[in-house]
GROMACS .gro file of C-alpha atoms in nm:
model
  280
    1UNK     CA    1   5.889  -6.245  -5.919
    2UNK     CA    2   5.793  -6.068  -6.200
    3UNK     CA    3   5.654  -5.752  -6.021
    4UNK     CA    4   5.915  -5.783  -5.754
    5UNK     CA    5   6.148  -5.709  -6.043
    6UNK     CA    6   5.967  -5.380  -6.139
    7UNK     CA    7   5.916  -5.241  -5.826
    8UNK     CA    8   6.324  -5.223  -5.815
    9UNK     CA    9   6.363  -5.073  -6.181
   10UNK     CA   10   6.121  -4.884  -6.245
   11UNK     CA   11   5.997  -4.554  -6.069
   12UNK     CA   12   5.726  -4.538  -5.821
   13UNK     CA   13   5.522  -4.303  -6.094
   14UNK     CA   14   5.555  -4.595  -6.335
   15UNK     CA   15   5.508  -4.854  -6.122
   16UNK     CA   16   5.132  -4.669  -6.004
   17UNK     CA   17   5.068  -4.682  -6.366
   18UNK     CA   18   5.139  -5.048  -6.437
   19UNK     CA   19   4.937  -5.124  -6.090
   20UNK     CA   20   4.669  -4.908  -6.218
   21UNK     CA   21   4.619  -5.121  -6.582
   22UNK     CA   22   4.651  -5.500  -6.380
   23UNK     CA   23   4.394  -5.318  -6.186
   24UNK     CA   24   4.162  -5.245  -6.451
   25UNK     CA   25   4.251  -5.576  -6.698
   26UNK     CA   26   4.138  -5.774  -6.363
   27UNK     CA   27   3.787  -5.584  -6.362
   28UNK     CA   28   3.692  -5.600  -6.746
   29UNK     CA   29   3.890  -5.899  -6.900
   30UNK     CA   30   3.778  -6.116  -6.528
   31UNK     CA   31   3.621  -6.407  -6.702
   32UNK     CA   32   3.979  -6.433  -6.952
   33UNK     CA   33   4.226  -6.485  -6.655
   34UNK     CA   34   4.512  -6.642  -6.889
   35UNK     CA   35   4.408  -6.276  -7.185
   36UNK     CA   36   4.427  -6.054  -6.844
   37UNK     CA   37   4.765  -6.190  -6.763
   38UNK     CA   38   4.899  -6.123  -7.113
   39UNK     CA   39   4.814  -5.796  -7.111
   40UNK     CA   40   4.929  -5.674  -6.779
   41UNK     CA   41   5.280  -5.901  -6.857
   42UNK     CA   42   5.317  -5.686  -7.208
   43UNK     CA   43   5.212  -5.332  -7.008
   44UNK     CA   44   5.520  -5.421  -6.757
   45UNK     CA   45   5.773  -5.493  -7.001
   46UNK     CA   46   5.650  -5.189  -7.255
   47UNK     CA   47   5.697  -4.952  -6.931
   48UNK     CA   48   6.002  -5.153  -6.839
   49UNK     CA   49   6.115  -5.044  -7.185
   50UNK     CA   50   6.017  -4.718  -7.155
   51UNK     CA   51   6.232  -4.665  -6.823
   52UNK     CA   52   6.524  -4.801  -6.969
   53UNK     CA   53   6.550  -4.564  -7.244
   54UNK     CA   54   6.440  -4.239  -7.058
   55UNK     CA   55   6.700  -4.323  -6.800
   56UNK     CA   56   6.942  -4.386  -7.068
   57UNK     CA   57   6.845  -4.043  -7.272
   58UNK     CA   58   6.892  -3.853  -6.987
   59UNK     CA   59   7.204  -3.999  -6.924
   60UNK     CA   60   7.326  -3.921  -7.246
   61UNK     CA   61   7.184  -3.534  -7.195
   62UNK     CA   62   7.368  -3.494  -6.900
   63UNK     CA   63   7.715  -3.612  -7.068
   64UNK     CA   64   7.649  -3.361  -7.398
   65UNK     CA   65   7.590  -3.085  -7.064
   66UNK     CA   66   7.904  -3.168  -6.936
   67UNK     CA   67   8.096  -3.099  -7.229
   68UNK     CA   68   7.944  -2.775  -7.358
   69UNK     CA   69   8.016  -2.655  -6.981
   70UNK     CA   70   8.359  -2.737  -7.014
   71UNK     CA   71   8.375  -2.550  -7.359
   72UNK     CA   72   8.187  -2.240  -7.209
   73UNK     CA   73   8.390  -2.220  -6.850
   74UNK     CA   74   8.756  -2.230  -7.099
   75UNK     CA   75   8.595  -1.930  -7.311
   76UNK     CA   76   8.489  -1.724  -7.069
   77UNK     CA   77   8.800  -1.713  -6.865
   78UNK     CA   78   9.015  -1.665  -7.192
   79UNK     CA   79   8.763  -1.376  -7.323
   80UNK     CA   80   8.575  -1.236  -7.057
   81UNK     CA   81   8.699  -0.932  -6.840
   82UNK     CA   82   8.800  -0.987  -6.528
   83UNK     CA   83   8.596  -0.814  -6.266
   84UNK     CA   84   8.337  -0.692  -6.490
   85UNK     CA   85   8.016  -0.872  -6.374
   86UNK     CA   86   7.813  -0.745  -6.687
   87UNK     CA   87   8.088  -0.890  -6.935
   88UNK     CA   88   8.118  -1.240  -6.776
   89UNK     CA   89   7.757  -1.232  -6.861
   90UNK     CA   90   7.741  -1.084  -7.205
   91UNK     CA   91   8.022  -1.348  -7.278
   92UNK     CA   92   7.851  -1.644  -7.175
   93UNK     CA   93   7.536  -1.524  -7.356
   94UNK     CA   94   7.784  -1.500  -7.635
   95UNK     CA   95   7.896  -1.861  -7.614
   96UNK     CA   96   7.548  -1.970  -7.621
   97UNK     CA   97   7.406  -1.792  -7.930
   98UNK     CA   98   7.560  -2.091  -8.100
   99UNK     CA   99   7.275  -2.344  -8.127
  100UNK     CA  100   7.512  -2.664  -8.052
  101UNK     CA  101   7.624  -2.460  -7.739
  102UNK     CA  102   7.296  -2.500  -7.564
  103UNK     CA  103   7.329  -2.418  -7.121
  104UNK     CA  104   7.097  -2.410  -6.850
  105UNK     CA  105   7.170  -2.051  -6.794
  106UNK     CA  106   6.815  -1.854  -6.686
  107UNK     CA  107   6.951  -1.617  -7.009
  108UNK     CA  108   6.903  -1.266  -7.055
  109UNK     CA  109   6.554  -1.255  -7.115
  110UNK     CA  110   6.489  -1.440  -6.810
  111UNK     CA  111   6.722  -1.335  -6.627
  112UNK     CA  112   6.564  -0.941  -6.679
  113UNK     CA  113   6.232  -1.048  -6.515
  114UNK     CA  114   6.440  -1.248  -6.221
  115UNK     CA  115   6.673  -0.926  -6.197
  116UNK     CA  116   6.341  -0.710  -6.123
  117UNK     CA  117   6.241  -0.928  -5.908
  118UNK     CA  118   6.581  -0.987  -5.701
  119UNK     CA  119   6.574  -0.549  -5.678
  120UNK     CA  120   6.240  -0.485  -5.545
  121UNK     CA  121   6.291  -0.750  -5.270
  122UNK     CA  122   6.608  -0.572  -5.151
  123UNK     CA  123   6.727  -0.895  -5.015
  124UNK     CA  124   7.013  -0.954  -4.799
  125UNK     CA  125   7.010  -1.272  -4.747
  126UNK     CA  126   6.935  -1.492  -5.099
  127UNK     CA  127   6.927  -1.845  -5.133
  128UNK     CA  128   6.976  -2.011  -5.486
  129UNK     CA  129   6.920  -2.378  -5.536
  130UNK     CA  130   7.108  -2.473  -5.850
  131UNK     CA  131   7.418  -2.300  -5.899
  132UNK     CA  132   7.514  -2.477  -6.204
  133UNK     CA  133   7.774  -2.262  -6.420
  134UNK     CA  134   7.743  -1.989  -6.195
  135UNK     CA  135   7.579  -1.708  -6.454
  136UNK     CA  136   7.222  -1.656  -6.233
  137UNK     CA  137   7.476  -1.616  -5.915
  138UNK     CA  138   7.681  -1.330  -6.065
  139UNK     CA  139   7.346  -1.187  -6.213
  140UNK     CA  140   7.199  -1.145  -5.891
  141UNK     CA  141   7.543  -1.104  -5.699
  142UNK     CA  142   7.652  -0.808  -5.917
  143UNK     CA  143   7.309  -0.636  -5.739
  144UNK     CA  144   7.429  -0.687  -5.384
  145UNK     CA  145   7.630  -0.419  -5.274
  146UNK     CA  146   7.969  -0.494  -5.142
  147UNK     CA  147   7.969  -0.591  -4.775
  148UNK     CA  148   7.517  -0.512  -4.791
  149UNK     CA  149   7.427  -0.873  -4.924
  150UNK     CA  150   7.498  -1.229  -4.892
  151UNK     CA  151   7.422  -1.483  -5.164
  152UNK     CA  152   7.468  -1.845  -5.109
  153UNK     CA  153   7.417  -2.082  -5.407
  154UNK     CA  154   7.370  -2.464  -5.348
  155UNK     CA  155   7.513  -2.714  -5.620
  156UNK     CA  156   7.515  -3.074  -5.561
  157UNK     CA  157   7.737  -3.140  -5.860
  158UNK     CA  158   8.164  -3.132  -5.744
  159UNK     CA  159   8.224  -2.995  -6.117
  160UNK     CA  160   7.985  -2.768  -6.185
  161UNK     CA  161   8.028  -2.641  -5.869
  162UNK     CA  162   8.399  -2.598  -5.910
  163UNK     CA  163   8.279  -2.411  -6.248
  164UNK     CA  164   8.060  -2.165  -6.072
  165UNK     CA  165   8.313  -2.057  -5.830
  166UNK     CA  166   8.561  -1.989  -6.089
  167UNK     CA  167   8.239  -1.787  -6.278
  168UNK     CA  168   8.175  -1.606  -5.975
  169UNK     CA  169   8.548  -1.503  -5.852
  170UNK     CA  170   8.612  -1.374  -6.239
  171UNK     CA  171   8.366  -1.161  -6.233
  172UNK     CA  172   8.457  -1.021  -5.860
  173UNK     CA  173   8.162  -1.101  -5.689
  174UNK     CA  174   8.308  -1.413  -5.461
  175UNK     CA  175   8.286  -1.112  -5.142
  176UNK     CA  176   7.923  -1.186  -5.100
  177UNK     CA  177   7.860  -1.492  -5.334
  178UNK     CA  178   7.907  -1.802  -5.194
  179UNK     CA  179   7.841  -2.203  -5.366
  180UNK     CA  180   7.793  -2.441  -5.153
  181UNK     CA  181   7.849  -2.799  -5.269
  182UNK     CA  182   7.561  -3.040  -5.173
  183UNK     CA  183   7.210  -3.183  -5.155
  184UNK     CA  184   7.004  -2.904  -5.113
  185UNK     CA  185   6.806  -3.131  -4.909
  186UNK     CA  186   7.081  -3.192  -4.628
  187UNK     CA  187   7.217  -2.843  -4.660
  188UNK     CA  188   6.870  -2.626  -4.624
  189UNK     CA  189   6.794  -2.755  -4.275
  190UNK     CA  190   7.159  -2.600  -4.179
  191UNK     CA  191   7.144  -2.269  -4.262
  192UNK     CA  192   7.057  -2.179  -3.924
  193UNK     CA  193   7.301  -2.356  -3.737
  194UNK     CA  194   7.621  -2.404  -4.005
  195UNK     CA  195   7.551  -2.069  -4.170
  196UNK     CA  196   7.387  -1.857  -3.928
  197UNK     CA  197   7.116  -1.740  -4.152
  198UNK     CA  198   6.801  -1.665  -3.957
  199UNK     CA  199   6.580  -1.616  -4.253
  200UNK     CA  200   6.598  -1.579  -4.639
  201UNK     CA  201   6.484  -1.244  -4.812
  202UNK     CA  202   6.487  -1.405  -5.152
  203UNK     CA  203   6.531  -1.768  -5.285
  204UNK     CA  204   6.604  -1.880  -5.651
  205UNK     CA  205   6.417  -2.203  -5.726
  206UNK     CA  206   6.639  -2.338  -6.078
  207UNK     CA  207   6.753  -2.721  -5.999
  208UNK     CA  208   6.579  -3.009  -6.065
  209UNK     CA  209   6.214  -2.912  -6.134
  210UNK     CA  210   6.022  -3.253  -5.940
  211UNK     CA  211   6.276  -3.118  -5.633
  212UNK     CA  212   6.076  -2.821  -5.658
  213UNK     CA  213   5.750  -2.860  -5.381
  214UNK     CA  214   6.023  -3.093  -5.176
  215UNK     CA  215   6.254  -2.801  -5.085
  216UNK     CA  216   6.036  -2.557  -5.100
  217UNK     CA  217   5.812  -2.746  -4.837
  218UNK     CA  218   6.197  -2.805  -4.617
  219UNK     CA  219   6.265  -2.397  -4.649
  220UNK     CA  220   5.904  -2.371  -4.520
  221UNK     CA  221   5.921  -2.628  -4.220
  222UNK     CA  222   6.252  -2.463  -4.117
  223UNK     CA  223   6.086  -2.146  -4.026
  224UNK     CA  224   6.312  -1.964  -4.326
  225UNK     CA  225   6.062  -1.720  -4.489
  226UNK     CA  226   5.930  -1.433  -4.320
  227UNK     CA  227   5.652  -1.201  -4.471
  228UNK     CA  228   5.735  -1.001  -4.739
  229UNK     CA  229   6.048  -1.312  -4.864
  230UNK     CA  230   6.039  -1.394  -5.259
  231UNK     CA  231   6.040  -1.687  -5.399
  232UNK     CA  232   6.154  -1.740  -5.791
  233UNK     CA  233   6.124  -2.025  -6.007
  234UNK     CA  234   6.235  -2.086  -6.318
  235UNK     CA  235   6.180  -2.313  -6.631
  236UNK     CA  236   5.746  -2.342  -6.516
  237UNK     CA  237   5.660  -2.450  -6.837
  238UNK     CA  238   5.947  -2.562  -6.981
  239UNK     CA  239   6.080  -2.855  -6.889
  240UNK     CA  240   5.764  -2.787  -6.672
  241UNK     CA  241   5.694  -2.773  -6.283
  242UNK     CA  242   5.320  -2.774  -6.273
  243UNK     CA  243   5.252  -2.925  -5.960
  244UNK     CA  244   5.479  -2.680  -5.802
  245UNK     CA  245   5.307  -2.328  -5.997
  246UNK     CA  246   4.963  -2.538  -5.942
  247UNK     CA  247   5.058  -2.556  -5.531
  248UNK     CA  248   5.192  -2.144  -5.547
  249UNK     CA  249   4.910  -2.040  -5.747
  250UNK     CA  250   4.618  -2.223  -5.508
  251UNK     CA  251   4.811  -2.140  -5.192
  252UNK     CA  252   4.650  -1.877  -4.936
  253UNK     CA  253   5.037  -1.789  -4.799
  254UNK     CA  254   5.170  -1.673  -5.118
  255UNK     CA  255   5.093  -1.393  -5.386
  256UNK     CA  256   5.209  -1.545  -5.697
  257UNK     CA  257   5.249  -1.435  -6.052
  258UNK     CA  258   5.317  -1.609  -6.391
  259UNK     CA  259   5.526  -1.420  -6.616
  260UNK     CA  260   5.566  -1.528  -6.947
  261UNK     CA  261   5.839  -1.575  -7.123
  262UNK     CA  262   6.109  -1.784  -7.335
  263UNK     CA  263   6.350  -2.076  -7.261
  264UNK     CA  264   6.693  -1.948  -7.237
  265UNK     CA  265   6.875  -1.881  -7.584
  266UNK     CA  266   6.578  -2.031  -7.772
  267UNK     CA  267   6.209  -1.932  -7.892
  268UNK     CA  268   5.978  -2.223  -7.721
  269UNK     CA  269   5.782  -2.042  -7.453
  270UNK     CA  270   5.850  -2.055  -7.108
  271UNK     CA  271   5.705  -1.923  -6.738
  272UNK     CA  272   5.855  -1.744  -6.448
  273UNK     CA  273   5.722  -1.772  -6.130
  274UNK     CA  274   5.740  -1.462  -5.848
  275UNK     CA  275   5.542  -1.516  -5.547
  276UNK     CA  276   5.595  -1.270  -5.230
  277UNK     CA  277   5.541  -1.502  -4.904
  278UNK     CA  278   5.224  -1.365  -4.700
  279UNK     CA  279   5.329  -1.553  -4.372
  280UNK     CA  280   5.107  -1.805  -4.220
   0.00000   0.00000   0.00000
């Protein structure tokens, strides 16, 4: 009953890890059966623990989020200038320099390598998965010339998407930036047919970095890259992807580079991913 109970609550990683210690308490402690149990009881209950307050923490994260968003969407409309692209921006970097205003923006120093990137590729068709506040959809919509480009940015959030179209039509690129609200993983698999997008020139990777290989891998298996298509990722090092730059870095289909750099609006260090697909 007892492991019946944590394979509901806690994660598969952590359940692997508490089937990995019963595993190895059964090999060395096998002539203490009753010592054995003891142990692998208090390694269940110690990772039960553990779950309970990382889910909680992150709960909590996501609330404080919320509520600087809120604070940043009501000060840019009441001080940015409408239409101007490079203001919205400037103002929202603005809001942030304030250390208790902390966003998931990919910031200006970021944003400079992702802007280089976005340029050379000459996309026009881009796909971003994370639209979040909007700022990394007018930096790269402001780059698309007016009837030249089309940028669609996937949020599965209802507010924040709501957020990033109001970002995006104050800054006047809304003719050729679109946010889509929904799981990127039901949504990718319909570009083709819902959106009529044949292929993508350039995709922004910037949601929810264990998501990264999965949609990647679902952009891949619906035939949406062609050679010469770029792929950016943000946030490699920090919070960390490194299964995803491990699988870009190794793979024979994809010319990757690591730029380094630093998390948005703070000093700890931080990666960039580019990688031009090769084709198959």
């Amino acid at each position: 009953n007892l492991c019946l109970c944590v394979d509901f609550t806690c994660s598969s990683s952590h359940f692997d890890i508490v089937e990995s210690f019963i595993v190895m308490f059964d090999k060395y402690l096998e002539g203490c059966p009753c010592l054995s149990t003891l142990i692998a009881g208090f390694v269940i209950f110690a990772v039960i623990v553990y779950h309970l307050f990382s889910t909680t923490a992150v709960a909590k994260r996501q609330k404080r989020q919320k509520v600087v968003a809120r604070k940043a969407i009501k000060y840019v409309h009441e001080n940015a200038e409408a239409g101007n692209p490079d203001h919205v921006l400037a103002t929202i970097d603005q809001f942030c320099d304030d250390d208790t205003n902390f966003m998931m923006n990919v910031g200006p120093e970021k944003g400079r390598i992702v802007d280089k990137a976005f340029a050379e590729a000459k996309p026009k068709i881009a796909l971003e998965l994370g639209a979040y506040c909007g700022y990394s959809a007018v930096r790269l919509g402001r780059l698309l010339k007016p009837g030249q480009g089309r940028f669609i940015s996937l949020e599965i959030d209802p507010e924040y998407a709501e957020f990033a179209r109001g970002i995006v039509k104050l800054a006047g690129v809304d003719d050729r930036v679109e946010v889509v609200l929904g799981s990127s993983h039901e949504i990718i698999p319909q570009l083709k047919d819902r959106f009529g997008i044949d292929h993508l020139d350039f995709v922004f990777i910037d949601h929810w970095k264990d998501l990264y290989i999965r949609d990647l891998k679902l952009i891949e298996s619906n035939n949406l890259l062609r050679p010469g298509s770029v792929v950016v990722a943000d946030n490699i090092l920090h919070p960390g992807a490194p299964e995803f730059k491990a699988r870009m870095l190794e793979s024979l289909y994809y010319k990757s580079v690591i730029h380094p750099t630093h998390l948005e609006y703070s000093k700890k260090k931080d990666e960039v991913l580019v990688a031009e697909f090769l084709g198959y």
